[in-house]
PDB file of C-alpha atoms and ligand atoms in Angstrom:
ATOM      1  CA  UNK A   1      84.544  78.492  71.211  1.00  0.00           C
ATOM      2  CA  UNK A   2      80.589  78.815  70.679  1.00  0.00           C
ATOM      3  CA  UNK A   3      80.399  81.948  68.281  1.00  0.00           C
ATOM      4  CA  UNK A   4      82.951  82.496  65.284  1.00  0.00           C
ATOM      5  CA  UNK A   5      83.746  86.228  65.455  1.00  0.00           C
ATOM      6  CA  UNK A   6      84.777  88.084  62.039  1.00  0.00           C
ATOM      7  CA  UNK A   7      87.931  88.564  61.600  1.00  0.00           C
ATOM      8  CA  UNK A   8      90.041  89.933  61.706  1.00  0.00           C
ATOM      9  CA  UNK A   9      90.956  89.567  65.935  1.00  0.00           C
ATOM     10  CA  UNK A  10      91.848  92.575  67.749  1.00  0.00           C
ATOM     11  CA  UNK A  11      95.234  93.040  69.103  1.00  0.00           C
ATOM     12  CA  UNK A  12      94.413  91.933  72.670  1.00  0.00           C
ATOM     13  CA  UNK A  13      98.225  93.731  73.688  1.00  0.00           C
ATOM     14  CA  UNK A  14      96.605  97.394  73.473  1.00  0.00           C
ATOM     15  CA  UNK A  15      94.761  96.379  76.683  1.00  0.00           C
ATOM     16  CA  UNK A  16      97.850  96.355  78.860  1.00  0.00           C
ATOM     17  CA  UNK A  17      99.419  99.485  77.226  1.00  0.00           C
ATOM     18  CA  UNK A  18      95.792 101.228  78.240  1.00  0.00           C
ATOM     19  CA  UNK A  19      96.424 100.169  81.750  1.00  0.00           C
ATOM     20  CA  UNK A  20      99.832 101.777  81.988  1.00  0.00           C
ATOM     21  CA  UNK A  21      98.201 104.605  82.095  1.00  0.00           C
ATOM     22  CA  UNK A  22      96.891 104.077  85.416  1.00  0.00           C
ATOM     23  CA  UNK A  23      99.914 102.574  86.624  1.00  0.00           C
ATOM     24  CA  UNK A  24     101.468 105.636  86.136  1.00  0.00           C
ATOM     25  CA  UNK A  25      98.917 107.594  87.789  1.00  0.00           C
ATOM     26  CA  UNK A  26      99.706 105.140  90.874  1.00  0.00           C
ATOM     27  CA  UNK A  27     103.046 105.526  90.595  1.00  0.00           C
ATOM     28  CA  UNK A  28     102.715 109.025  90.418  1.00  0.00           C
ATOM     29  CA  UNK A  29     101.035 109.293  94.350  1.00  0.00           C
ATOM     30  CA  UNK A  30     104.384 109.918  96.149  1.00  0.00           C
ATOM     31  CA  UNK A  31     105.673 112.803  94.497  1.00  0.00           C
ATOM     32  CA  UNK A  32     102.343 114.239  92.655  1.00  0.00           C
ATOM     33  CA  UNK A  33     100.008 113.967  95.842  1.00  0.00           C
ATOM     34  CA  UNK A  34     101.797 113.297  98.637  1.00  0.00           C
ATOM     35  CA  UNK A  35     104.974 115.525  97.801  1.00  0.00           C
ATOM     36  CA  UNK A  36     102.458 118.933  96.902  1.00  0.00           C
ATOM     37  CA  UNK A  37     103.433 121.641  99.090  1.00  0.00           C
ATOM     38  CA  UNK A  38     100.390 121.593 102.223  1.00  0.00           C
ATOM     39  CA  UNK A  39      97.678 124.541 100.823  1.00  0.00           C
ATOM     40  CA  UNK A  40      98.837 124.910  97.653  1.00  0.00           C
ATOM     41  CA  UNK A  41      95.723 125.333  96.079  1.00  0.00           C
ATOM     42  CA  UNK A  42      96.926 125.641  92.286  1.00  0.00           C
ATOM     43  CA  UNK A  43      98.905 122.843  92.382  1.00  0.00           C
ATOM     44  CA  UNK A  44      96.000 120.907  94.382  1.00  0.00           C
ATOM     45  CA  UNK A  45      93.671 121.732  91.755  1.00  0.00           C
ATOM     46  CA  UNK A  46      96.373 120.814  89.025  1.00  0.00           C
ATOM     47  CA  UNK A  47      97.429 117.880  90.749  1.00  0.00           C
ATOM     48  CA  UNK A  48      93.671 116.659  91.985  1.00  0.00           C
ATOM     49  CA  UNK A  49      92.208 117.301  88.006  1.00  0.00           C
ATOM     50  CA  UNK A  50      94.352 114.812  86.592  1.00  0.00           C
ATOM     51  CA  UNK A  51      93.821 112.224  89.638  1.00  0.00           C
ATOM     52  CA  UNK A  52      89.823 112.922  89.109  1.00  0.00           C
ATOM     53  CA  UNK A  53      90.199 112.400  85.473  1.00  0.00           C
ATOM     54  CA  UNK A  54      92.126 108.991  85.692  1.00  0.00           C
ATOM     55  CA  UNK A  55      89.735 107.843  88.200  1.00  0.00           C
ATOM     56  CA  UNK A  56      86.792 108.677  86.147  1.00  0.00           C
ATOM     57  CA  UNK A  57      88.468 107.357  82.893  1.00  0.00           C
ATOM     58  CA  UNK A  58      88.875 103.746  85.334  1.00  0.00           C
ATOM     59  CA  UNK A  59      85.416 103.820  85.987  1.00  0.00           C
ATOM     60  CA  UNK A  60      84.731 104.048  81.944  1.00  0.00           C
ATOM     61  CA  UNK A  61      87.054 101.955  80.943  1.00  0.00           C
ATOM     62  CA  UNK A  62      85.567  99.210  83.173  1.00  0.00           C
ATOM     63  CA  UNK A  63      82.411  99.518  82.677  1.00  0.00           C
ATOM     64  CA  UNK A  64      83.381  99.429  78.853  1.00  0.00           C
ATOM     65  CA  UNK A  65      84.789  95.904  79.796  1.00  0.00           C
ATOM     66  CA  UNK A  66      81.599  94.906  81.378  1.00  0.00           C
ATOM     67  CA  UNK A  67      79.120  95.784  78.781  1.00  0.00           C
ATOM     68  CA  UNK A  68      81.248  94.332  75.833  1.00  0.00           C
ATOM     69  CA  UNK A  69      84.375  92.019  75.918  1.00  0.00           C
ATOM     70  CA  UNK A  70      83.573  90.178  78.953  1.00  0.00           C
ATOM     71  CA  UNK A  71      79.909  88.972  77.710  1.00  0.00           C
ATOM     72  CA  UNK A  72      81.562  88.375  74.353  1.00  0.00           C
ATOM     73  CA  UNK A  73      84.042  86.064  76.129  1.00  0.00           C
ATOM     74  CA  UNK A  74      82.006  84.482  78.502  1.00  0.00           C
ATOM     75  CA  UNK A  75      79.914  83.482  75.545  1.00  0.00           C
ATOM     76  CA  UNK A  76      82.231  82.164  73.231  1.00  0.00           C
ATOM     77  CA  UNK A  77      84.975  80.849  75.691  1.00  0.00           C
ATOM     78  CA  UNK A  78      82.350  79.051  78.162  1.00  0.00           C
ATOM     79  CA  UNK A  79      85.709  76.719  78.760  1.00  0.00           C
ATOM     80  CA  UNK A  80      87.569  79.566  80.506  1.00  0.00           C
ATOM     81  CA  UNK A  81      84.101  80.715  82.265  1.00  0.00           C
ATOM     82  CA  UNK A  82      86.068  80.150  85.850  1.00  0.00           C
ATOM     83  CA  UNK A  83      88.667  83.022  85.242  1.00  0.00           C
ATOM     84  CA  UNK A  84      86.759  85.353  82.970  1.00  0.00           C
ATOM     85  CA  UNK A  85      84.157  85.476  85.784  1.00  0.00           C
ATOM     86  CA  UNK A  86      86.482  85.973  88.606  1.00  0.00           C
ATOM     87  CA  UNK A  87      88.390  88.497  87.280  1.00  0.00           C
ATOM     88  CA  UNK A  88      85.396  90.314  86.088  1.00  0.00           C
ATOM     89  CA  UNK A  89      84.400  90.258  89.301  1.00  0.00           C
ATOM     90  CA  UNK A  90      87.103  92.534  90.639  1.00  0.00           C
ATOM     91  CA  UNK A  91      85.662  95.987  88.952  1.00  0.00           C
ATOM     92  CA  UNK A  92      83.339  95.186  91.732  1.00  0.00           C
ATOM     93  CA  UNK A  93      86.008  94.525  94.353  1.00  0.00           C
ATOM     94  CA  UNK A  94      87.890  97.853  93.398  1.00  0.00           C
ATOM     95  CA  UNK A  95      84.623  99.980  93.502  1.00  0.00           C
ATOM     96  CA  UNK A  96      84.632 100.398  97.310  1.00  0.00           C
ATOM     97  CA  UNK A  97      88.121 101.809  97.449  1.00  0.00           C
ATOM     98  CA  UNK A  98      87.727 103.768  93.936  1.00  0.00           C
ATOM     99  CA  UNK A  99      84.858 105.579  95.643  1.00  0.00           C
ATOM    100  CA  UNK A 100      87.113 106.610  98.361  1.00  0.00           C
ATOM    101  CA  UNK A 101      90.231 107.503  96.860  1.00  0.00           C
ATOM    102  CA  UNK A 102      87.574 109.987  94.635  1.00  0.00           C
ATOM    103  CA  UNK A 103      86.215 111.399  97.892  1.00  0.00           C
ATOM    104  CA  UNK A 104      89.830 112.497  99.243  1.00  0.00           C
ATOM    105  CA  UNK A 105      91.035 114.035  95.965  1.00  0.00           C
ATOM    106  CA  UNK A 106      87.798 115.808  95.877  1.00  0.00           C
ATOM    107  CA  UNK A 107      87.992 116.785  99.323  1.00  0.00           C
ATOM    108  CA  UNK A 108      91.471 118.009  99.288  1.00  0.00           C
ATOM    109  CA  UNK A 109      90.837 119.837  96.132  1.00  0.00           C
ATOM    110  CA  UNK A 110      88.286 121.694  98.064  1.00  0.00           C
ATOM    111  CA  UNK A 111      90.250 122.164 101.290  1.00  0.00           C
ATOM    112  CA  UNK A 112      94.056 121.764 100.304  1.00  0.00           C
ATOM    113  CA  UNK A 113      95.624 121.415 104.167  1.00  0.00           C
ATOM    114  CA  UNK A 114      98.318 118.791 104.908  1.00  0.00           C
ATOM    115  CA  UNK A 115      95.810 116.199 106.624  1.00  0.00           C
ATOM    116  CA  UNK A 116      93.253 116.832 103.324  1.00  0.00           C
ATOM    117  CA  UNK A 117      96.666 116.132 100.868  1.00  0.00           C
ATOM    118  CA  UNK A 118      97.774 113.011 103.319  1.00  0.00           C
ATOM    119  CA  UNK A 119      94.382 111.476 103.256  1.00  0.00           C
ATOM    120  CA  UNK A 120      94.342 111.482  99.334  1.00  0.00           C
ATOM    121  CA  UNK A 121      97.510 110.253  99.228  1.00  0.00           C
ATOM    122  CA  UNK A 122      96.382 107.416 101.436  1.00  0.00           C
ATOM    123  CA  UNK A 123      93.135 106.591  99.671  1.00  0.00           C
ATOM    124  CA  UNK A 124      94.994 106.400  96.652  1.00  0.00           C
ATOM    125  CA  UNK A 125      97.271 104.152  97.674  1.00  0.00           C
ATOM    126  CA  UNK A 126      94.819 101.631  99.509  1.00  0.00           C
ATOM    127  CA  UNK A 127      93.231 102.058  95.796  1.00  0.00           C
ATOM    128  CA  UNK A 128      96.364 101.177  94.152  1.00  0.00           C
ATOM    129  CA  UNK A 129      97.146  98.116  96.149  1.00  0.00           C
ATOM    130  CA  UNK A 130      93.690  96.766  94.837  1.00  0.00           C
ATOM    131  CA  UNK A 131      93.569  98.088  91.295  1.00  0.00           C
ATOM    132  CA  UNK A 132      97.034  96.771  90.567  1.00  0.00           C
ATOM    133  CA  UNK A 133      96.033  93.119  91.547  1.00  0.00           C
ATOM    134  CA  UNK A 134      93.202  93.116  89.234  1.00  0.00           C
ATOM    135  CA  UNK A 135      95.032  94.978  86.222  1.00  0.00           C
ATOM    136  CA  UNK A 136      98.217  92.263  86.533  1.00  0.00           C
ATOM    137  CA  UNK A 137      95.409  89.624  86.467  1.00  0.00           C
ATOM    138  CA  UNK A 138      93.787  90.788  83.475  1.00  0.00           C
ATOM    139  CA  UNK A 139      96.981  91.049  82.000  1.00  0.00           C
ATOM    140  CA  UNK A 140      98.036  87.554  82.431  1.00  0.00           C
ATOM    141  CA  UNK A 141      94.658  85.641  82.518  1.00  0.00           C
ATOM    142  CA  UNK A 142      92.144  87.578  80.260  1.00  0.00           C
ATOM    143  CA  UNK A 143      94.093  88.757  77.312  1.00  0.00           C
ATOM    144  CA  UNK A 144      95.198  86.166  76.233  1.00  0.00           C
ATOM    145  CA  UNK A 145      92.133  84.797  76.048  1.00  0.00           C
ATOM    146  CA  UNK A 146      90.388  88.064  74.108  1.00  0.00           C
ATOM    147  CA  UNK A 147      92.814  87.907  71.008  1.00  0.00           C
ATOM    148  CA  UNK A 148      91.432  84.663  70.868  1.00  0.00           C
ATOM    149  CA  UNK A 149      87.624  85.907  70.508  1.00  0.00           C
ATOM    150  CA  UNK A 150      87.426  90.243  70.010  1.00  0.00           C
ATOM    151  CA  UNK A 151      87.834  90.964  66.747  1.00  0.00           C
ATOM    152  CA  UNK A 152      88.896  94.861  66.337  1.00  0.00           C
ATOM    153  CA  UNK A 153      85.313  96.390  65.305  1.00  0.00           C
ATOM    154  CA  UNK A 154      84.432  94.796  68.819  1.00  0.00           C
ATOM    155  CA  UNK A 155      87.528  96.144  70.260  1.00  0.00           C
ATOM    156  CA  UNK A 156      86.486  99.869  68.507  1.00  0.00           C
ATOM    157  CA  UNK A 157      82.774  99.098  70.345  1.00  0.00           C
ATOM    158  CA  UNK A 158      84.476  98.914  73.778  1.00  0.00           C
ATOM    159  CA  UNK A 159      86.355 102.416  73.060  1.00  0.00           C
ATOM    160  CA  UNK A 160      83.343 103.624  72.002  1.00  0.00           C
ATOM    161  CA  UNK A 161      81.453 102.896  75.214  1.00  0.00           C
ATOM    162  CA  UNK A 162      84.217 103.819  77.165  1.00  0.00           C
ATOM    163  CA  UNK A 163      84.290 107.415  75.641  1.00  0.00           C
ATOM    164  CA  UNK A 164      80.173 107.394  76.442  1.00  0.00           C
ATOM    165  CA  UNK A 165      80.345 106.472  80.169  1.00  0.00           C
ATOM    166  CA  UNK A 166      83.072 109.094  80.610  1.00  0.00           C
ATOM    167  CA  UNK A 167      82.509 111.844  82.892  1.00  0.00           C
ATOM    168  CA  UNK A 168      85.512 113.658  83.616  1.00  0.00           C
ATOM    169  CA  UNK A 169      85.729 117.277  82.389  1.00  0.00           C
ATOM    170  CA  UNK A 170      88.744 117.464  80.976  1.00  0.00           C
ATOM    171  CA  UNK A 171      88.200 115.091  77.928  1.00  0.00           C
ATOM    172  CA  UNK A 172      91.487 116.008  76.360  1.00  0.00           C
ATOM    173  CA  UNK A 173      93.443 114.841  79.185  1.00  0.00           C
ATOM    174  CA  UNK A 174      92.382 111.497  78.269  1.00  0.00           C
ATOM    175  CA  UNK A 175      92.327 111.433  75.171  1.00  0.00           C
ATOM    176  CA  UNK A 176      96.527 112.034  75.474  1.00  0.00           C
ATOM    177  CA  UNK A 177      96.933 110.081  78.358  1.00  0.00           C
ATOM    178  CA  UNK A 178      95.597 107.035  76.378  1.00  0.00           C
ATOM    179  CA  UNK A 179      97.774 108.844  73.189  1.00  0.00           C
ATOM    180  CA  UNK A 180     100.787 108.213  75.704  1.00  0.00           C
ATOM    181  CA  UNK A 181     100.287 104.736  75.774  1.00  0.00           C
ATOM    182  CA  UNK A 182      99.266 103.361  72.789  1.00  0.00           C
ATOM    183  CA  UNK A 183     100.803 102.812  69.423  1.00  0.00           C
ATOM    184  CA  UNK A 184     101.424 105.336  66.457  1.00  0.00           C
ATOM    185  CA  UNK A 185      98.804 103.110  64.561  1.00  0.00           C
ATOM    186  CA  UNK A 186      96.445 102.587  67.097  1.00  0.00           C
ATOM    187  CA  UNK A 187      96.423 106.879  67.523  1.00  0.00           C
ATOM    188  CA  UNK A 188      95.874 106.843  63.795  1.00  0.00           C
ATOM    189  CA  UNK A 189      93.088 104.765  64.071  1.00  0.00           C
ATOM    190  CA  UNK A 190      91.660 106.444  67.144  1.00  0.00           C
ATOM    191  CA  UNK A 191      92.136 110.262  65.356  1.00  0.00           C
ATOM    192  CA  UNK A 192      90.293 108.600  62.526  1.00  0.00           C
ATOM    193  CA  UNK A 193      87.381 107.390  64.255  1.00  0.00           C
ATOM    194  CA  UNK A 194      86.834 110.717  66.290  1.00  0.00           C
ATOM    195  CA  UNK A 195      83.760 112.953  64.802  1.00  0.00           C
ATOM    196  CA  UNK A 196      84.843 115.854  62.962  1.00  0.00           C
ATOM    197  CA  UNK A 197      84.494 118.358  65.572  1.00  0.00           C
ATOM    198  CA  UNK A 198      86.567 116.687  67.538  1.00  0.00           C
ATOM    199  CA  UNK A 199      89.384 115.651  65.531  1.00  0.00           C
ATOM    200  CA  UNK A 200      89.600 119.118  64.931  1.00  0.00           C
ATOM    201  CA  UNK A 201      89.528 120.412  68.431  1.00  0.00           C
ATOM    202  CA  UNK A 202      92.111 117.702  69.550  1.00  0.00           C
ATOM    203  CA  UNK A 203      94.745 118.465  66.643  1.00  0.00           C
ATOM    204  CA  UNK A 204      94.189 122.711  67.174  1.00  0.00           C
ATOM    205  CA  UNK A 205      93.773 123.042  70.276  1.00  0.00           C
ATOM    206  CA  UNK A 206      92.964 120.067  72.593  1.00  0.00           C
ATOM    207  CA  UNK A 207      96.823 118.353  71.881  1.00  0.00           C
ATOM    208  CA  UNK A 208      98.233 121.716  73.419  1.00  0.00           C
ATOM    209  CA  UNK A 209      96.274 121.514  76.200  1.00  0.00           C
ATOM    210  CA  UNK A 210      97.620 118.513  77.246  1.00  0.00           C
ATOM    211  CA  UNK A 211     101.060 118.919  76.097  1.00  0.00           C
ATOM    212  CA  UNK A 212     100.889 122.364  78.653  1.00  0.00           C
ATOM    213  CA  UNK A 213      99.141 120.491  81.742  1.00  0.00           C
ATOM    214  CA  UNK A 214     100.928 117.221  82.230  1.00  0.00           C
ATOM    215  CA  UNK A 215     104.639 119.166  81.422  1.00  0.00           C
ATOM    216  CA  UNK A 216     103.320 120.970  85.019  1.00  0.00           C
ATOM    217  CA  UNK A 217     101.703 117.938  86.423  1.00  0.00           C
ATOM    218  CA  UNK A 218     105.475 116.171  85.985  1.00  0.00           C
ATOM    219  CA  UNK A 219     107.508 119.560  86.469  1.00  0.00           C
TER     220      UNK A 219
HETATM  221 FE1  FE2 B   1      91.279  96.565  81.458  1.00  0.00          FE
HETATM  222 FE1  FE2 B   2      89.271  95.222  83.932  1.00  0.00          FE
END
Protein backbone atom coordinates (compact mmCIF):
# COMPACT_ATOMS: atom_id res chain seq x y z
CA UNK A 1 0.00 0.00 0.00
CA UNK A 2 1.44 3.46 -1.40
CA UNK A 3 -0.94 6.06 0.39
CA UNK A 4 -2.06 5.66 4.18
CA UNK A 5 -5.76 6.59 4.13
CA UNK A 6 -7.36 8.13 7.48
CA UNK A 7 -9.04 6.08 9.31
CA UNK A 8 -11.16 4.98 10.10
CA UNK A 9 -11.84 2.21 6.83
CA UNK A 10 -15.17 2.01 5.43
CA UNK A 11 -17.20 -1.04 5.78
CA UNK A 12 -16.39 -2.49 2.34
CA UNK A 13 -19.74 -5.13 3.09
CA UNK A 14 -22.32 -2.18 2.26
CA UNK A 15 -21.11 -2.63 -1.36
CA UNK A 16 -22.69 -6.02 -1.83
CA UNK A 17 -25.92 -5.15 0.11
CA UNK A 18 -26.11 -2.02 -2.61
CA UNK A 19 -25.94 -4.55 -5.32
CA UNK A 20 -28.84 -6.61 -4.06
CA UNK A 21 -30.71 -4.16 -5.12
CA UNK A 22 -30.18 -4.86 -8.62
CA UNK A 23 -30.27 -8.42 -8.16
CA UNK A 24 -33.59 -8.07 -7.23
CA UNK A 25 -34.53 -5.98 -10.02
CA UNK A 26 -33.11 -9.05 -12.19
CA UNK A 27 -34.81 -11.36 -10.41
CA UNK A 28 -37.78 -9.49 -10.67
CA UNK A 29 -37.90 -9.84 -14.94
CA UNK A 30 -40.12 -12.99 -15.00
CA UNK A 31 -43.00 -11.99 -13.16
CA UNK A 32 -42.63 -7.94 -13.20
CA UNK A 33 -41.88 -7.67 -17.08
CA UNK A 34 -42.43 -10.62 -18.65
CA UNK A 35 -45.63 -11.74 -16.60
CA UNK A 36 -47.51 -7.89 -17.23
CA UNK A 37 -50.67 -8.46 -18.90
CA UNK A 38 -49.81 -7.52 -23.08
CA UNK A 39 -51.12 -3.49 -23.33
CA UNK A 40 -51.47 -2.80 -20.03
CA UNK A 41 -50.32 0.52 -20.13
CA UNK A 42 -50.54 1.42 -16.25
CA UNK A 43 -48.87 -1.39 -15.20
CA UNK A 44 -46.22 -0.87 -18.18
CA UNK A 45 -45.60 2.49 -17.01
CA UNK A 46 -45.50 1.21 -13.28
CA UNK A 47 -43.57 -1.66 -14.09
CA UNK A 48 -41.08 0.18 -16.84
CA UNK A 49 -40.47 3.39 -14.07
CA UNK A 50 -38.92 1.27 -11.64
CA UNK A 51 -36.83 -0.82 -14.38
CA UNK A 52 -35.71 2.84 -15.83
CA UNK A 53 -34.86 3.96 -12.42
CA UNK A 54 -32.64 0.87 -11.46
CA UNK A 55 -30.98 1.10 -14.70
CA UNK A 56 -30.20 4.68 -14.33
CA UNK A 57 -29.24 4.27 -10.58
CA UNK A 58 -26.53 1.28 -12.27
CA UNK A 59 -25.25 3.71 -14.47
CA UNK A 60 -24.57 6.16 -11.25
CA UNK A 61 -23.52 3.89 -9.13
CA UNK A 62 -20.76 2.85 -11.58
CA UNK A 63 -19.65 5.67 -12.65
CA UNK A 64 -19.41 6.59 -8.82
CA UNK A 65 -16.98 3.54 -8.73
CA UNK A 66 -14.98 4.87 -11.54
CA UNK A 67 -14.36 8.36 -10.48
CA UNK A 68 -13.51 7.39 -6.78
CA UNK A 69 -12.75 3.91 -5.22
CA UNK A 70 -11.21 2.37 -8.13
CA UNK A 71 -8.42 5.25 -8.66
CA UNK A 72 -8.08 5.22 -4.89
CA UNK A 73 -7.30 1.48 -5.12
CA UNK A 74 -5.38 1.31 -8.05
CA UNK A 75 -3.18 3.83 -6.35
CA UNK A 76 -2.62 2.49 -3.13
CA UNK A 77 -2.95 -1.33 -3.92
CA UNK A 78 -0.60 -1.18 -7.19
CA UNK A 79 0.00 -5.08 -5.97
CA UNK A 80 -3.59 -6.07 -6.85
CA UNK A 81 -3.43 -3.66 -10.11
CA UNK A 82 -4.27 -7.06 -12.30
CA UNK A 83 -7.84 -7.55 -10.76
CA UNK A 84 -8.80 -4.03 -9.83
CA UNK A 85 -8.24 -3.22 -13.53
CA UNK A 86 -10.07 -6.08 -14.97
CA UNK A 87 -12.93 -5.87 -13.09
CA UNK A 88 -13.14 -2.21 -13.58
CA UNK A 89 -13.14 -2.90 -16.87
CA UNK A 90 -16.51 -4.62 -16.95
CA UNK A 91 -18.76 -1.23 -16.39
CA UNK A 92 -17.48 -1.02 -19.87
CA UNK A 93 -18.38 -4.57 -20.88
CA UNK A 94 -22.01 -4.15 -19.40
CA UNK A 95 -22.57 -0.73 -21.18
CA UNK A 96 -23.51 -2.27 -24.56
CA UNK A 97 -26.25 -4.43 -23.16
CA UNK A 98 -27.33 -1.69 -20.39
CA UNK A 99 -28.01 0.57 -23.37
CA UNK A 100 -30.27 -1.97 -24.78
CA UNK A 101 -32.15 -3.33 -22.07
CA UNK A 102 -32.94 0.82 -21.54
CA UNK A 103 -34.12 1.03 -25.14
CA UNK A 104 -36.81 -1.91 -24.72
CA UNK A 105 -38.21 -0.71 -21.39
CA UNK A 106 -38.44 2.63 -22.95
CA UNK A 107 -39.90 1.35 -25.97
CA UNK A 108 -42.45 -0.81 -24.40
CA UNK A 109 -43.36 1.90 -22.05
CA UNK A 110 -44.24 3.83 -25.09
CA UNK A 111 -45.96 1.05 -27.04
CA UNK A 112 -47.04 -1.64 -24.37
CA UNK A 113 -47.95 -4.76 -27.01
CA UNK A 114 -46.83 -8.33 -26.21
CA UNK A 115 -43.71 -8.28 -28.70
CA UNK A 116 -42.73 -4.53 -27.04
CA UNK A 117 -43.16 -6.39 -23.23
CA UNK A 118 -41.18 -9.71 -24.64
CA UNK A 119 -38.38 -7.71 -26.06
CA UNK A 120 -37.80 -5.91 -22.62
CA UNK A 121 -38.00 -8.87 -20.95
CA UNK A 122 -35.31 -10.22 -23.22
CA UNK A 123 -32.96 -7.26 -23.12
CA UNK A 124 -33.12 -7.43 -19.58
CA UNK A 125 -32.20 -10.64 -19.25
CA UNK A 126 -29.19 -10.66 -21.83
CA UNK A 127 -28.36 -7.56 -19.33
CA UNK A 128 -28.64 -9.65 -16.35
CA UNK A 129 -26.51 -12.49 -17.52
CA UNK A 130 -23.67 -9.80 -17.88
CA UNK A 131 -24.28 -7.53 -14.91
CA UNK A 132 -24.44 -10.48 -12.55
CA UNK A 133 -20.89 -11.73 -13.62
CA UNK A 134 -19.37 -8.49 -12.90
CA UNK A 135 -21.36 -7.74 -9.53
CA UNK A 136 -20.30 -11.55 -8.12
CA UNK A 137 -16.75 -10.48 -9.18
CA UNK A 138 -16.68 -7.36 -7.39
CA UNK A 139 -18.03 -9.07 -4.61
CA UNK A 140 -15.40 -11.61 -4.24
CA UNK A 141 -12.29 -9.85 -5.76
CA UNK A 142 -12.65 -6.04 -5.09
CA UNK A 143 -14.08 -5.71 -1.66
CA UNK A 144 -12.06 -7.22 -0.01
CA UNK A 145 -9.53 -5.34 -1.18
CA UNK A 146 -11.45 -1.68 -0.52
CA UNK A 147 -11.87 -2.25 3.35
CA UNK A 148 -8.36 -2.52 3.07
CA UNK A 149 -7.83 1.15 1.51
CA UNK A 150 -11.57 3.42 1.54
CA UNK A 151 -11.90 4.88 4.55
CA UNK A 152 -15.78 5.94 5.12
CA UNK A 153 -15.51 9.86 4.24
CA UNK A 154 -14.23 8.27 0.85
CA UNK A 155 -16.94 5.80 0.93
CA UNK A 156 -19.59 9.02 1.71
CA UNK A 157 -17.62 10.75 -1.58
CA UNK A 158 -18.66 7.80 -3.80
CA UNK A 159 -22.48 8.19 -2.54
CA UNK A 160 -22.16 11.54 -3.11
CA UNK A 161 -21.19 11.25 -6.77
CA UNK A 162 -23.45 8.62 -7.26
CA UNK A 163 -26.49 10.81 -6.15
CA UNK A 164 -24.87 13.65 -8.78
CA UNK A 165 -24.66 11.44 -11.92
CA UNK A 166 -28.21 10.26 -11.22
CA UNK A 167 -30.78 10.87 -13.70
CA UNK A 168 -33.76 8.99 -13.06
CA UNK A 169 -36.92 10.95 -12.15
CA UNK A 170 -38.14 9.32 -9.51
CA UNK A 171 -35.34 10.08 -6.90
CA UNK A 172 -37.30 8.63 -4.05
CA UNK A 173 -37.48 5.32 -5.54
CA UNK A 174 -33.91 5.10 -4.98
CA UNK A 175 -33.37 6.51 -2.28
CA UNK A 176 -35.71 3.37 -0.62
CA UNK A 177 -34.55 0.90 -2.83
CA UNK A 178 -30.97 1.51 -1.48
CA UNK A 179 -33.03 2.03 2.21
CA UNK A 180 -34.09 -1.72 1.45
CA UNK A 181 -30.78 -2.88 1.41
CA UNK A 182 -28.68 -1.34 3.66
CA UNK A 183 -28.34 -1.26 7.39
CA UNK A 184 -30.42 0.69 10.10
CA UNK A 185 -27.06 2.62 10.71
CA UNK A 186 -25.97 3.08 7.41
CA UNK A 187 -29.88 4.78 6.71
CA UNK A 188 -29.07 6.87 9.74
CA UNK A 189 -26.08 8.01 8.35
CA UNK A 190 -27.44 8.47 4.85
CA UNK A 191 -30.80 10.57 6.37
CA UNK A 192 -28.13 12.56 8.12
CA UNK A 193 -26.08 13.52 5.32
CA UNK A 194 -29.14 14.48 3.03
CA UNK A 195 -29.64 18.52 2.74
CA UNK A 196 -32.43 19.77 4.65
CA UNK A 197 -34.91 19.96 2.01
CA UNK A 198 -34.56 16.73 1.37
CA UNK A 199 -34.52 14.99 4.53
CA UNK A 200 -37.63 16.60 4.90
CA UNK A 201 -39.27 15.64 1.69
CA UNK A 202 -38.08 11.95 2.11
CA UNK A 203 -39.44 11.54 5.85
CA UNK A 204 -43.09 13.58 4.81
CA UNK A 205 -43.67 12.65 1.86
CA UNK A 206 -41.01 10.94 -0.34
CA UNK A 207 -40.97 7.51 2.22
CA UNK A 208 -44.80 7.18 1.27
CA UNK A 209 -44.21 7.37 -2.08
CA UNK A 210 -42.24 4.54 -2.15
CA UNK A 211 -43.87 2.56 0.44
CA UNK A 212 -47.26 3.04 -2.14
CA UNK A 213 -45.30 2.20 -5.54
CA UNK A 214 -43.19 -0.84 -4.90
CA UNK A 215 -46.36 -2.52 -2.59
CA UNK A 216 -47.96 -2.33 -6.51
CA UNK A 217 -44.77 -3.02 -8.28
CA UNK A 218 -44.69 -6.53 -6.00
CA UNK A 219 -48.65 -6.86 -5.73
FE1 LIG B 1 -20.52 -1.98 -7.21
FE1 LIG C 1 -18.84 -2.12 -10.23
Amino acid sequence: MTTAPELPLADATAMTRFHRIFREALDGVPSFVAGAPAGDAARAELVGSYYDNVLRLLHAHHEAEDLTIYPMMVERLPEHVEVIERVNAEHETVLGSLGAAEEAVAAWRAAPSTESRDSAAAALAAMGSILLEHLDHEEADVVPLIGRCINVAEWGQMSAVAFQHFTGDKVWLAVGLIQEQLLASENETMEANMPPPVHDFWTNTGRGMFQRYVAELRG
